[in-house]
PDB file of C-alpha atoms in Angstrom:
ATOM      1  CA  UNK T1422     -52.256 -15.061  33.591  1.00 44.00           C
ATOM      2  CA  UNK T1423     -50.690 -11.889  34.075  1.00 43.00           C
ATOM      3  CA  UNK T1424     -47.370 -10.738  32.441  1.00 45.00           C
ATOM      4  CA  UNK T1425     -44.775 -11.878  29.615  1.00 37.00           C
ATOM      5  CA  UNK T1426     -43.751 -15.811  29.658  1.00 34.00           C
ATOM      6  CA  UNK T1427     -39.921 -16.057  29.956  1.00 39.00           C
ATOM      7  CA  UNK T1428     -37.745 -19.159  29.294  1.00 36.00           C
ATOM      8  CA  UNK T1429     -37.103 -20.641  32.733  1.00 40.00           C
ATOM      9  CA  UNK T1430     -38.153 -17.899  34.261  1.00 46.00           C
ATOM     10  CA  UNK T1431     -35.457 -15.928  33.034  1.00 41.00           C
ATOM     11  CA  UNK T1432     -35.719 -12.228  32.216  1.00 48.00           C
ATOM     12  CA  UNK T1433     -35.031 -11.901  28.769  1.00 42.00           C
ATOM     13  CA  UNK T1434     -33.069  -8.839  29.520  1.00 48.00           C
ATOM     14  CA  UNK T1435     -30.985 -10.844  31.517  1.00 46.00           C
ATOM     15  CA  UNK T1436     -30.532 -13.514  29.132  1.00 42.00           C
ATOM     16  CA  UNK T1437     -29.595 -11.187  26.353  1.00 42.00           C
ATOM     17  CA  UNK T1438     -26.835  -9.567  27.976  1.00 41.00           C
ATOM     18  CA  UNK T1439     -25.056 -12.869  29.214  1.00 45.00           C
ATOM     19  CA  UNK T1440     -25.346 -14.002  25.837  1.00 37.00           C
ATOM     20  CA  UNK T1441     -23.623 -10.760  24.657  1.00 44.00           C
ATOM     21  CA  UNK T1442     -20.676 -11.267  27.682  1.00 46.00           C
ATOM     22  CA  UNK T1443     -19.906 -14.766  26.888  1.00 43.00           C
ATOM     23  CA  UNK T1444     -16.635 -15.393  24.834  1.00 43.00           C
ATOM     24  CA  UNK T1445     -16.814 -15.454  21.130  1.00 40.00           C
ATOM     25  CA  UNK T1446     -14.309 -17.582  19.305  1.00 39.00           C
ATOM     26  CA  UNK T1447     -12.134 -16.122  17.015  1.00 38.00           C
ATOM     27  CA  UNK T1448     -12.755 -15.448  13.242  1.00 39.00           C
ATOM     28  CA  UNK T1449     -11.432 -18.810  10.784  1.00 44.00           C
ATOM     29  CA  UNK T1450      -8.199 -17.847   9.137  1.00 47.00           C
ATOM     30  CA  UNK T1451      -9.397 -17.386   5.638  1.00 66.00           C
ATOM     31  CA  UNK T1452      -7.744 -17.705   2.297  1.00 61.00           C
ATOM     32  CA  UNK T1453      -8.023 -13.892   1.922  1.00 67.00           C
ATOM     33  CA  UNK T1454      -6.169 -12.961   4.772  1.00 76.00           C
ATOM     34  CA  UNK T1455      -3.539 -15.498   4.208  1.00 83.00           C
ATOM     35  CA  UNK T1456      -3.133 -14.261   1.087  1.00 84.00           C
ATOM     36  CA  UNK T1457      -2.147 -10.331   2.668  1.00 81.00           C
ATOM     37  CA  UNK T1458      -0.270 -11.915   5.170  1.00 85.00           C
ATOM     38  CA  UNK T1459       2.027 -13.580   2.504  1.00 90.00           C
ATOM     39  CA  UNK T1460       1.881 -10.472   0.751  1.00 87.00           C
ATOM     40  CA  UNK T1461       2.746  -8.227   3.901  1.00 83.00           C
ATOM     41  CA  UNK T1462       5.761 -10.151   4.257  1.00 89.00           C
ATOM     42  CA  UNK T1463       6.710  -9.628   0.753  1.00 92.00           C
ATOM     43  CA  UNK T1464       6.835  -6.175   1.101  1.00 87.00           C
ATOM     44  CA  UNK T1465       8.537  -5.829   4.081  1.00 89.00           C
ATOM     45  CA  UNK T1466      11.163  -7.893   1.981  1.00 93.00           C
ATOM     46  CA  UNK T1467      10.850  -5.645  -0.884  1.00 92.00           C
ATOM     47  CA  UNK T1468      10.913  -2.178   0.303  1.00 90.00           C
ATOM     48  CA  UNK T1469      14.026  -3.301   3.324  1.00 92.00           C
ATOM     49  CA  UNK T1470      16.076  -4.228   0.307  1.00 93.00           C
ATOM     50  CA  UNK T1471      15.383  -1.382  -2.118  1.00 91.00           C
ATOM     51  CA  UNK T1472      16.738   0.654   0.850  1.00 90.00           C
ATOM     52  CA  UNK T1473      19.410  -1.256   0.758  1.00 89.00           C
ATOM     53  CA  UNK T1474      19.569  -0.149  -2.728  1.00 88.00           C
ATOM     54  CA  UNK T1475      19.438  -4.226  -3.476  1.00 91.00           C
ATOM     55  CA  UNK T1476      18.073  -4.844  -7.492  1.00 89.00           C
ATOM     56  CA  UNK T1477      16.113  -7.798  -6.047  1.00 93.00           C
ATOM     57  CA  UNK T1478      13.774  -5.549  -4.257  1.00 93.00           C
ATOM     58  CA  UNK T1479      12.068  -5.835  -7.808  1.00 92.00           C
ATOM     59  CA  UNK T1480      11.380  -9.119  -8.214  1.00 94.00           C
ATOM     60  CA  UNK T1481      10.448  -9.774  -4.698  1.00 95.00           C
ATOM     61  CA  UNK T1482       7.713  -6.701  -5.206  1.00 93.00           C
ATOM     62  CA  UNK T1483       6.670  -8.032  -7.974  1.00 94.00           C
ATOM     63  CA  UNK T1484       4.815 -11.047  -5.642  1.00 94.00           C
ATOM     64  CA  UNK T1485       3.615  -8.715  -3.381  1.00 91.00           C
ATOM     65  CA  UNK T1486       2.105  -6.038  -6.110  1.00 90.00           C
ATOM     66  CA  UNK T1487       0.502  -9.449  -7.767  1.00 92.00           C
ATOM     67  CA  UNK T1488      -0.723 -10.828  -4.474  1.00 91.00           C
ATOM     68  CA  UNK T1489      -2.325  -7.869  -3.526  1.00 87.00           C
ATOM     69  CA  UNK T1490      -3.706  -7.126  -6.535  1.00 89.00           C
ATOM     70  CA  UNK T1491      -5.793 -10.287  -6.114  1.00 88.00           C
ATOM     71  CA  UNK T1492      -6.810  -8.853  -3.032  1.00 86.00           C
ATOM     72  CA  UNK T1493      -7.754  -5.909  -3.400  1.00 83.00           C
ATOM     73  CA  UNK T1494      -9.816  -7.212  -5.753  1.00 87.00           C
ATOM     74  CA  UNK T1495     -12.005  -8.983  -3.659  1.00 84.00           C
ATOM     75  CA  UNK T1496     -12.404  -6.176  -1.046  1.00 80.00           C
ATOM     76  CA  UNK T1497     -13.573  -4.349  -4.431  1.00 78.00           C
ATOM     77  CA  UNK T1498     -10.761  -1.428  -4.705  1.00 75.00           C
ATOM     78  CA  UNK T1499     -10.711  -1.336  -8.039  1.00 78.00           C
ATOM     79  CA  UNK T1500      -8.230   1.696  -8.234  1.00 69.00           C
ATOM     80  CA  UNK T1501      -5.537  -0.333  -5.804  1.00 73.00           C
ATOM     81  CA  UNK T1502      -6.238  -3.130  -8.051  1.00 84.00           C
ATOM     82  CA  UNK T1503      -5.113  -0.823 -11.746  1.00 77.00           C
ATOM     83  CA  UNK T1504      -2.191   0.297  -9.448  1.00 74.00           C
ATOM     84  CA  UNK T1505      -0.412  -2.957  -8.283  1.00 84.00           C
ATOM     85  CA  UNK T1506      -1.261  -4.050 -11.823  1.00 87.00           C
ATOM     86  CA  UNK T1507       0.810  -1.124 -13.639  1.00 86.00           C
ATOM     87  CA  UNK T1508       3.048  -1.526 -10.158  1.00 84.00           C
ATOM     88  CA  UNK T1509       4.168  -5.044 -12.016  1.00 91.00           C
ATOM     89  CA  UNK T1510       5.045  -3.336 -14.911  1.00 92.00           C
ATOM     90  CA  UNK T1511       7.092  -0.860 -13.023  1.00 89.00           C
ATOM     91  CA  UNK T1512       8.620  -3.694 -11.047  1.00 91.00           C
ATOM     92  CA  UNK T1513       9.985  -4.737 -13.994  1.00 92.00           C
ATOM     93  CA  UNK T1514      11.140  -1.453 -15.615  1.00 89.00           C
ATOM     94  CA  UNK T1515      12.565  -0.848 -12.188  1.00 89.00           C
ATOM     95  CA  UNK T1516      15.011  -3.842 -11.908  1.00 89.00           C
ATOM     96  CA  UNK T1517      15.824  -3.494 -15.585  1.00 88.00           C
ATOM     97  CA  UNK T1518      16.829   0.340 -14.757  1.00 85.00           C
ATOM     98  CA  UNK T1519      18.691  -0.678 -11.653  1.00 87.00           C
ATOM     99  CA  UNK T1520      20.832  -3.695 -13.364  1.00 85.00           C
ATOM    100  CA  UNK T1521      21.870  -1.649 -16.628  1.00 80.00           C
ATOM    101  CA  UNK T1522      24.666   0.513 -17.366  1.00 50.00           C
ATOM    102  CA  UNK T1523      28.341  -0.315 -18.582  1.00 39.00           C
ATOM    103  CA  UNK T1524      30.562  -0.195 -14.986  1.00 42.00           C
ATOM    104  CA  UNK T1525      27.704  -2.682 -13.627  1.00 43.00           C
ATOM    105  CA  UNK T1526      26.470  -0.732 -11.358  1.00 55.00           C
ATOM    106  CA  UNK T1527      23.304   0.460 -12.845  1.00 66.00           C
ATOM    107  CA  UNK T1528      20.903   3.252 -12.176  1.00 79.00           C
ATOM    108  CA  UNK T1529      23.156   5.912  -9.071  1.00 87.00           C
ATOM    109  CA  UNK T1530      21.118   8.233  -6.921  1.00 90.00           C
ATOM    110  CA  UNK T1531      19.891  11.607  -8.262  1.00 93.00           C
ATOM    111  CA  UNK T1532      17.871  14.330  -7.579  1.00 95.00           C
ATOM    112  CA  UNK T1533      15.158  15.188  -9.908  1.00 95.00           C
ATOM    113  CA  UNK T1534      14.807  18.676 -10.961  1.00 95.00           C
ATOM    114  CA  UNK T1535      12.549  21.538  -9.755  1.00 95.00           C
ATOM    115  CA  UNK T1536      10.488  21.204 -13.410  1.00 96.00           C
ATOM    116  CA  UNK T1537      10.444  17.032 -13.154  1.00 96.00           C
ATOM    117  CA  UNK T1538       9.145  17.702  -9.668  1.00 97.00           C
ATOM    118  CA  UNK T1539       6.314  20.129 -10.668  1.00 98.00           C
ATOM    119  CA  UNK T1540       5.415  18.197 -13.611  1.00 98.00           C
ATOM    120  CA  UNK T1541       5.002  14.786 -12.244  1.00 97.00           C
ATOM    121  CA  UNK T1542       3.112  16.152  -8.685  1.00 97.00           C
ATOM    122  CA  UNK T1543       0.867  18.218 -11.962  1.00 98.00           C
ATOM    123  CA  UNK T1544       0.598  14.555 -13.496  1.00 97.00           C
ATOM    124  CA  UNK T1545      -0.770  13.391 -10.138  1.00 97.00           C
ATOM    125  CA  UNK T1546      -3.121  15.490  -9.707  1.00 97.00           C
ATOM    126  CA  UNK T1547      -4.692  15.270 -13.033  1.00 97.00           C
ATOM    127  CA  UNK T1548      -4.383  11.457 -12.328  1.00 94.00           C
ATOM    128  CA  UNK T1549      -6.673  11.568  -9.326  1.00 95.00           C
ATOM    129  CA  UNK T1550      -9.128  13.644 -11.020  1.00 96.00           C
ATOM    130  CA  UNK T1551      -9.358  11.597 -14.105  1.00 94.00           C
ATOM    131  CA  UNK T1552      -9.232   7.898 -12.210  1.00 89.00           C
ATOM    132  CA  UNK T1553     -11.374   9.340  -9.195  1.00 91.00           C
ATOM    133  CA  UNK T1554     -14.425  10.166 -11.679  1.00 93.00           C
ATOM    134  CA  UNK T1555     -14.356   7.271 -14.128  1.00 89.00           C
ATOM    135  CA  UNK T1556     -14.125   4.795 -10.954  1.00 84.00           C
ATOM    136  CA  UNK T1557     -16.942   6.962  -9.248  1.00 88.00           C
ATOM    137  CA  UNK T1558     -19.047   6.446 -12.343  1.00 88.00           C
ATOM    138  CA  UNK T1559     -17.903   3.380 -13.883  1.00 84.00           C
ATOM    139  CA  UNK T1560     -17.204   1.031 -10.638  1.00 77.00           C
ATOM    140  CA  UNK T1561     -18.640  -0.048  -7.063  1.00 78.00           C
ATOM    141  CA  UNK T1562     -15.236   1.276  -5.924  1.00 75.00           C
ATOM    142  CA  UNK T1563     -15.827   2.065  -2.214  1.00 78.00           C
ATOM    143  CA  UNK T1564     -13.830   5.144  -1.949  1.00 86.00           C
ATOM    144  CA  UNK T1565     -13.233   6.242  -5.488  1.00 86.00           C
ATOM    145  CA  UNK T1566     -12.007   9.578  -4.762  1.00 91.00           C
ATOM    146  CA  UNK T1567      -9.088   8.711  -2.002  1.00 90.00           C
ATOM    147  CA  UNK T1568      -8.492   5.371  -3.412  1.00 86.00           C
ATOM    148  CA  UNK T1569      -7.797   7.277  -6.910  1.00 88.00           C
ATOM    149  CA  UNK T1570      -5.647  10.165  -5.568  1.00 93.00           C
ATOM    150  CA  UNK T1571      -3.444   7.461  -3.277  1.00 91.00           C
ATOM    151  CA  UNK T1572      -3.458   5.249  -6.238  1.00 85.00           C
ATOM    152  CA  UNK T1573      -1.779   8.509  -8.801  1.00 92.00           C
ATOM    153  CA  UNK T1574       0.886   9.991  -6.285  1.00 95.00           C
ATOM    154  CA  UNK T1575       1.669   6.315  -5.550  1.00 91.00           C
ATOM    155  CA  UNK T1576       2.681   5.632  -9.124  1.00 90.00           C
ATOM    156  CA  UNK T1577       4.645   8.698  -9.175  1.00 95.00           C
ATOM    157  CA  UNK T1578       6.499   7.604  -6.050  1.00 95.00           C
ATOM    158  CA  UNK T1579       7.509   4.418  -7.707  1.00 90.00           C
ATOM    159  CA  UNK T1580       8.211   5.978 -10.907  1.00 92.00           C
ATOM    160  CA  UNK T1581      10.866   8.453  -9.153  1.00 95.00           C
ATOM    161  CA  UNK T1582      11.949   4.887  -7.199  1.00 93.00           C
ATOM    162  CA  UNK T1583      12.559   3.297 -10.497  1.00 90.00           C
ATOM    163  CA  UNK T1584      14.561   6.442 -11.716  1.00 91.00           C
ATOM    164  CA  UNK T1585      16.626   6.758  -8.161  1.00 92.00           C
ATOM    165  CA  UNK T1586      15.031  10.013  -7.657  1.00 95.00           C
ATOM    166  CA  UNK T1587      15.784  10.671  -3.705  1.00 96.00           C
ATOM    167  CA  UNK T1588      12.365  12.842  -3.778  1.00 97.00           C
ATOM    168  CA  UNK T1589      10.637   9.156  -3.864  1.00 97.00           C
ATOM    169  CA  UNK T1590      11.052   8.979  -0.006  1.00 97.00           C
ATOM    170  CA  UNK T1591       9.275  11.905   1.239  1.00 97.00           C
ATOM    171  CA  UNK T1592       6.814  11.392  -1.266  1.00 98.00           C
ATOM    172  CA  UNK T1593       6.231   7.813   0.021  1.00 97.00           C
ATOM    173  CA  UNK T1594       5.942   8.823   3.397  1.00 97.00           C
ATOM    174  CA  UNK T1595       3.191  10.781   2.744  1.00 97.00           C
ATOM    175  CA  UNK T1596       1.024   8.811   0.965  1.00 96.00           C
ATOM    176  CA  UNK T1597       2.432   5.502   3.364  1.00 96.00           C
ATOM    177  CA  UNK T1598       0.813   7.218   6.375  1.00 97.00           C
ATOM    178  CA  UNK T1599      -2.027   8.291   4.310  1.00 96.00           C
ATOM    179  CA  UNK T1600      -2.278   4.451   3.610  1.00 93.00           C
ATOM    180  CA  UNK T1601      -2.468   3.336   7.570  1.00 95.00           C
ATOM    181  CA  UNK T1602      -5.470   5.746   8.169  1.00 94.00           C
ATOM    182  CA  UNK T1603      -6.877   4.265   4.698  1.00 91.00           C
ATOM    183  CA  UNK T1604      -6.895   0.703   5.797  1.00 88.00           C
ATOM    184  CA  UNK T1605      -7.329   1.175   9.217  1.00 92.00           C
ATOM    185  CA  UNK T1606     -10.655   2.839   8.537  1.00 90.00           C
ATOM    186  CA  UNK T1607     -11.589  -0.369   6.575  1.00 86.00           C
ATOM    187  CA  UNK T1608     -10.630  -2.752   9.185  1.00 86.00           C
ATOM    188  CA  UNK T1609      -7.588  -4.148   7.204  1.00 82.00           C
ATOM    189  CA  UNK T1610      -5.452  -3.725  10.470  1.00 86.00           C
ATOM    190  CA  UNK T1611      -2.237  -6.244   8.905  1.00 79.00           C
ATOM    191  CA  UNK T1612      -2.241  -4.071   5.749  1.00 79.00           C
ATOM    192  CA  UNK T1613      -2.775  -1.031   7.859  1.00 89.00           C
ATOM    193  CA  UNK T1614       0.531  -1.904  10.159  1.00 88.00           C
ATOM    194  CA  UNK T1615       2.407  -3.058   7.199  1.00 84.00           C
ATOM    195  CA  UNK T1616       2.307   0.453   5.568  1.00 90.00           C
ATOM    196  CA  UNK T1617       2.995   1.871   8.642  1.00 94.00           C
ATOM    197  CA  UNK T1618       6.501  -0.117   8.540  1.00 91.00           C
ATOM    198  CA  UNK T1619       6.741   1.192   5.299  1.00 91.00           C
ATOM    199  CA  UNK T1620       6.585   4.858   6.413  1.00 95.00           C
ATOM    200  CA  UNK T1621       8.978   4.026   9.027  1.00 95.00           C
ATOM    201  CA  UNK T1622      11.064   2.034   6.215  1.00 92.00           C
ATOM    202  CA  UNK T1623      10.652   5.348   3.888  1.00 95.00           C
ATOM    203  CA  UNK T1624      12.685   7.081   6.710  1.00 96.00           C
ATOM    204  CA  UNK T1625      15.436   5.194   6.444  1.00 94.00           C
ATOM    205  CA  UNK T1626      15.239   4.939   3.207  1.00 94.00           C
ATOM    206  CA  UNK T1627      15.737   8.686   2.842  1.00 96.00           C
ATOM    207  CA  UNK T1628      18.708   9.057   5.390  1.00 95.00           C
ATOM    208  CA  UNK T1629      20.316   5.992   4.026  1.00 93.00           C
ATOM    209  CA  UNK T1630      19.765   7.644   0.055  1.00 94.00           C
ATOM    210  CA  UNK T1631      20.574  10.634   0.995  1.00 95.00           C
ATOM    211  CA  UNK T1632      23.716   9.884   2.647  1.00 94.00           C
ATOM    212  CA  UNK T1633      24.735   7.810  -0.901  1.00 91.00           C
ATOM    213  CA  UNK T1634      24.015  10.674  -2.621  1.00 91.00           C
ATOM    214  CA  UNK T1635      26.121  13.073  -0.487  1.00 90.00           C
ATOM    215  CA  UNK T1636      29.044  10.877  -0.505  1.00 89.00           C
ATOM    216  CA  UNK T1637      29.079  10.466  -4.075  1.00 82.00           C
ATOM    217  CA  UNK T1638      29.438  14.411  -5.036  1.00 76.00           C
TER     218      UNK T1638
END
């Protein structure tokens, strides 16, 4: 008998490319994704109040940094993992700095200086270098090299948060969009359109710290 044998006389071809049009059902929510949606809406939370120049920004981040350290875990980026662990330290240092000072109300608005500017971007730097070739060598990190260099400006952003230092905004809105393209590459599109509400949030935030800061000299 000449020729191929096809199922019910069906050209296989054929077959194939009806099973490739027919619907697909979507993807099961999973535990994961719950988990960085809870955490997504943490953030939002966190970063709209600490424009708002609201102390519990802090403890609300500190959810969201521990929730998506968990995360980030399992998608195995190990260098967002150290940062949203030293992130909960900072969270903590941060509301402490923000809820001190005798009149009661805490930490004001500053700018830092040209030589606190130069040394912490220097700090960075070094920091991406440093954590980009131990987690290159030492890990299964999938991006070692971005991952670390995001990960090092991204402390120093919350480090000049913590201190009130207006440069924290622009600095944030860097690495925020730097972020989106980050996760969007990955496929993590709800962390990928929550850091791009946090570069839009890191906007305001400037204008509205800015503003504070003029009014107060």
């Amino acid at each position: 008998m000449s020729g191929s044998f096809n199922l019910a006389g069906r050209d296989p071809d054929e077959a194939r490319l009806r099973y490739d049009r027919a619907p697909r059902s979507s993807p099961p929510v999973t535990a994961m994704s719950l988990l960085e949606l809870i955490a997504s809406l943490l953030g939002v939370v966190a970063v709209w109040l600490t424009v708002r120049q609201n102390s519990w920004c802090w403890p609300i981040g500190l959810g969201m940094v521990s929730l998506y350290a968990w995360f980030f875990f399992d998608a195995k980026l190990y260098s967002q993992v150290l940062l949203h662990g030293v992130f909960a330290a900072m969270q903590l240092y941060g509301w402490w700095a923000w809820t001190r000072g005798t009149d009661g109300n805490g930490r004001r608005v500053s700018l830092a200086s040209g030589p606190e500017v130069l040394v912490g971007i220097g700090m960075a730097v070094l920091g991406s270098l440093l954590l980009g070739s131990a987690m290159a060598r030492f890990t299964e990190a999938a991006f070692p090299w971005i991952d670390a260099s995001l990960t090092a400006f991204s402390l120093l952003a919350q480090l000049w948060m913590a201190l009130k230092r207006l440069q924290c905004w622009p600095l944030w809105i860097v690495v925020d969009a730097l972020f989106v393209g980050f996760f969007s590459f990955q496929g993590y599109w709800l962390t990928a359109g929550l850091y791009a509400l946090f570069t839009a949030l890191a906007v305001m935030g400037l204008r509205e710290w800015r503003a504070t800061l003029v009014a107060a000299r």
